[in-house]
Amino acid sequence: MKNLGKRIKTLRQDAGLSQKELAKKLGRDERTVRRYESGDTDYPYSILKRIAECLGVTIQELMERGEK
């Protein structure tokens, strides 16, 4: 899951969002976004779907790219 976390971080940066901005869009706190990006937490489907929506990608794209 570390690769997925790195992918989330890259996509967030590409979208021009800070961790705080993504957290606000997700309805989470910034610390939670840091955990997502570090891969130190589980990724419930609902959160992956929301992250993908906020970053303008599909869940499939998020997962495929996260596994590279």
CSV table of N, CA and C in Angstrom, one decimal, residues 3-65:
chain,number,residue,atom,x,y,z
A,3,ASN,N,3.0,2.1,-2.2
A,3,ASN,CA,2.9,2.6,-3.6
A,3,ASN,C,1.7,3.4,-3.8
A,4,LEU,N,0.6,2.9,-3.3
A,4,LEU,CA,-0.7,3.7,-3.4
A,4,LEU,C,-0.6,5.0,-2.7
A,5,GLY,N,-0.1,5.0,-1.6
A,5,GLY,CA,0.1,6.3,-0.8
A,5,GLY,C,0.9,7.3,-1.6
A,6,LYS,N,2.0,6.8,-2.2
A,6,LYS,CA,2.9,7.7,-3.0
A,6,LYS,C,2.1,8.2,-4.2
A,7,ARG,N,1.3,7.3,-4.8
A,7,ARG,CA,0.5,7.8,-6.0
A,7,ARG,C,-0.5,8.8,-5.6
A,8,ILE,N,-1.2,8.6,-4.4
A,8,ILE,CA,-2.1,9.6,-3.9
A,8,ILE,C,-1.4,11.0,-3.8
A,9,LYS,N,-0.2,10.9,-3.2
A,9,LYS,CA,0.5,12.2,-3.0
A,9,LYS,C,0.9,12.8,-4.3
A,10,THR,N,1.4,12.1,-5.2
A,10,THR,CA,1.7,12.6,-6.5
A,10,THR,C,0.5,13.2,-7.2
A,11,LEU,N,-0.6,12.5,-7.2
A,11,LEU,CA,-1.8,13.0,-7.9
A,11,LEU,C,-2.3,14.3,-7.2
A,12,ARG,N,-2.2,14.3,-5.8
A,12,ARG,CA,-2.6,15.5,-5.1
A,12,ARG,C,-1.8,16.7,-5.5
A,13,GLN,N,-0.5,16.5,-5.5
A,13,GLN,CA,0.4,17.6,-5.9
A,13,GLN,C,0.2,18.0,-7.4
A,14,ASP,N,-0.1,17.0,-8.3
A,14,ASP,CA,-0.4,17.4,-9.7
A,14,ASP,C,-1.6,18.2,-9.8
A,15,ALA,N,-2.6,17.9,-8.9
A,15,ALA,CA,-3.8,18.7,-8.9
A,15,ALA,C,-3.7,20.1,-8.2
A,16,GLY,N,-2.5,20.3,-7.7
A,16,GLY,CA,-2.2,21.6,-7.0
A,16,GLY,C,-2.9,21.8,-5.7
A,17,LEU,N,-3.1,20.6,-5.0
A,17,LEU,CA,-3.8,20.7,-3.7
A,17,LEU,C,-2.8,20.4,-2.6
A,18,SER,N,-3.0,21.1,-1.5
A,18,SER,CA,-2.2,20.8,-0.3
A,18,SER,C,-2.9,19.7,0.4
A,19,GLN,N,-2.2,19.1,1.4
A,19,GLN,CA,-2.8,18.1,2.2
A,19,GLN,C,-4.0,18.6,2.9
A,20,LYS,N,-3.9,19.8,3.4
A,20,LYS,CA,-5.0,20.5,4.1
A,20,LYS,C,-6.2,20.6,3.2
A,21,GLU,N,-6.0,21.0,1.9
A,21,GLU,CA,-7.1,21.2,1.0
A,21,GLU,C,-7.8,19.9,0.6
A,22,LEU,N,-7.0,18.8,0.4
A,22,LEU,CA,-7.5,17.5,0.1
A,22,LEU,C,-8.3,17.0,1.3
A,23,ALA,N,-7.8,17.2,2.5
A,23,ALA,CA,-8.5,16.8,3.7
A,23,ALA,C,-9.8,17.5,3.8
A,24,LYS,N,-9.9,18.7,3.5
A,24,LYS,CA,-11.2,19.5,3.6
A,24,LYS,C,-12.2,18.9,2.6
A,25,LYS,N,-11.7,18.6,1.4
A,25,LYS,CA,-12.6,18.0,0.3
A,25,LYS,C,-13.1,16.6,0.8
A,26,LEU,N,-12.2,15.9,1.5
A,26,LEU,CA,-12.6,14.5,1.9
A,26,LEU,C,-13.4,14.5,3.2
A,27,GLY,N,-13.5,15.7,3.9
A,27,GLY,CA,-14.1,15.7,5.2
A,27,GLY,C,-13.3,15.0,6.3
A,28,ARG,N,-12.0,15.1,6.1
A,28,ARG,CA,-11.1,14.4,7.1
A,28,ARG,C,-10.1,15.5,7.6
A,29,ASP,N,-9.3,15.1,8.5
A,29,ASP,CA,-8.3,16.0,9.0
A,29,ASP,C,-7.0,15.8,8.2
A,30,GLU,N,-6.1,16.8,8.3
A,30,GLU,CA,-4.9,16.7,7.6
A,30,GLU,C,-4.0,15.5,8.0
A,31,ARG,N,-4.0,15.2,9.2
A,31,ARG,CA,-3.3,14.0,9.7
A,31,ARG,C,-3.7,12.7,9.0
A,32,THR,N,-5.0,12.6,8.8
A,32,THR,CA,-5.5,11.4,8.1
A,32,THR,C,-5.0,11.4,6.7
A,33,VAL,N,-4.9,12.5,6.0
A,33,VAL,CA,-4.4,12.5,4.6
A,33,VAL,C,-2.9,12.1,4.7
A,34,ARG,N,-2.2,12.6,5.7
A,34,ARG,CA,-0.7,12.2,5.8
A,34,ARG,C,-0.6,10.7,5.9
A,35,ARG,N,-1.5,10.1,6.7
A,35,ARG,CA,-1.5,8.6,6.9
A,35,ARG,C,-1.8,7.9,5.6
A,36,TYR,N,-2.8,8.4,4.8
A,36,TYR,CA,-3.1,7.8,3.5
A,36,TYR,C,-1.9,7.9,2.6
A,37,GLU,N,-1.2,9.0,2.6
A,37,GLU,CA,-0.1,9.2,1.7
A,37,GLU,C,1.2,8.4,2.1
A,38,SER,N,1.3,8.1,3.4
A,38,SER,CA,2.4,7.3,3.9
A,38,SER,C,2.1,5.8,3.8
A,39,GLY,N,0.9,5.4,3.5
A,39,GLY,CA,0.5,4.0,3.4
A,39,GLY,C,0.4,3.4,4.8
A,40,ASP,N,0.3,4.1,5.8
A,40,ASP,CA,0.2,3.6,7.2
A,40,ASP,C,-1.2,3.4,7.7
A,41,THR,N,-2.1,3.2,6.8
A,41,THR,CA,-3.5,3.0,7.2
A,41,THR,C,-4.2,2.2,6.1
A,42,ASP,N,-5.4,1.6,6.5
A,42,ASP,CA,-6.2,0.9,5.5
A,42,ASP,C,-6.9,1.9,4.6
A,43,TYR,N,-7.3,1.5,3.5
A,43,TYR,CA,-8.0,2.3,2.5
A,43,TYR,C,-9.4,1.7,2.3
A,44,PRO,N,-10.4,2.1,3.0
A,44,PRO,CA,-11.8,1.6,2.8
A,44,PRO,C,-12.2,2.0,1.3
A,45,TYR,N,-13.0,1.2,0.7
A,45,TYR,CA,-13.4,1.5,-0.7
A,45,TYR,C,-14.0,2.9,-0.7
A,46,SER,N,-14.8,3.3,0.2
A,46,SER,CA,-15.5,4.6,0.2
A,46,SER,C,-14.5,5.7,0.2
A,47,ILE,N,-13.4,5.6,0.9
A,47,ILE,CA,-12.4,6.6,0.9
A,47,ILE,C,-11.6,6.6,-0.4
A,48,LEU,N,-11.3,5.5,-0.9
A,48,LEU,CA,-10.6,5.4,-2.2
A,48,LEU,C,-11.5,6.1,-3.3
A,49,LYS,N,-12.8,5.8,-3.3
A,49,LYS,CA,-13.7,6.4,-4.2
A,49,LYS,C,-13.7,7.9,-4.1
A,50,ARG,N,-13.7,8.4,-2.9
A,50,ARG,CA,-13.8,9.9,-2.6
A,50,ARG,C,-12.4,10.5,-3.0
A,51,ILE,N,-11.3,9.9,-2.7
A,51,ILE,CA,-10.0,10.4,-3.1
A,51,ILE,C,-9.9,10.5,-4.6
A,52,ALA,N,-10.3,9.5,-5.3
A,52,ALA,CA,-10.3,9.5,-6.8
A,52,ALA,C,-11.1,10.6,-7.3
A,53,GLU,N,-12.3,10.8,-6.8
A,53,GLU,CA,-13.2,11.9,-7.2
A,53,GLU,C,-12.5,13.2,-7.0
A,54,CYS,N,-11.9,13.4,-5.9
A,54,CYS,CA,-11.3,14.7,-5.5
A,54,CYS,C,-10.1,15.0,-6.4
A,55,LEU,N,-9.4,13.9,-6.9
A,55,LEU,CA,-8.2,14.1,-7.7
A,55,LEU,C,-8.5,13.9,-9.2
A,56,GLY,N,-9.8,13.7,-9.5
A,56,GLY,CA,-10.1,13.7,-11.0
A,56,GLY,C,-9.7,12.4,-11.7
A,57,VAL,N,-9.6,11.3,-11.0
A,57,VAL,CA,-9.3,10.0,-11.6
A,57,VAL,C,-10.3,9.0,-11.2
A,58,THR,N,-10.3,7.8,-11.9
A,58,THR,CA,-11.2,6.7,-11.5
A,58,THR,C,-10.4,5.9,-10.4
A,59,ILE,N,-11.2,5.1,-9.7
A,59,ILE,CA,-10.6,4.2,-8.7
A,59,ILE,C,-9.6,3.3,-9.4
A,60,GLN,N,-10.0,2.8,-10.5
A,60,GLN,CA,-9.1,1.9,-11.3
A,60,GLN,C,-7.8,2.6,-11.6
A,61,GLU,N,-7.9,3.8,-12.1
A,61,GLU,CA,-6.6,4.5,-12.4
A,61,GLU,C,-5.8,4.7,-11.2
A,62,LEU,N,-6.4,5.0,-10.1
A,62,LEU,CA,-5.7,5.3,-8.8
A,62,LEU,C,-5.0,4.0,-8.4
A,63,MET,N,-5.7,2.9,-8.4
A,63,MET,CA,-5.2,1.6,-8.0
A,63,MET,C,-4.1,1.1,-9.0
A,64,GLU,N,-4.3,1.1,-10.2
A,64,GLU,CA,-3.4,0.7,-11.2
A,64,GLU,C,-2.1,1.4,-11.1
A,65,ARG,N,-2.2,2.7,-11.0
A,65,ARG,CA,-1.0,3.6,-11.0
A,65,ARG,C,-0.3,3.4,-9.6
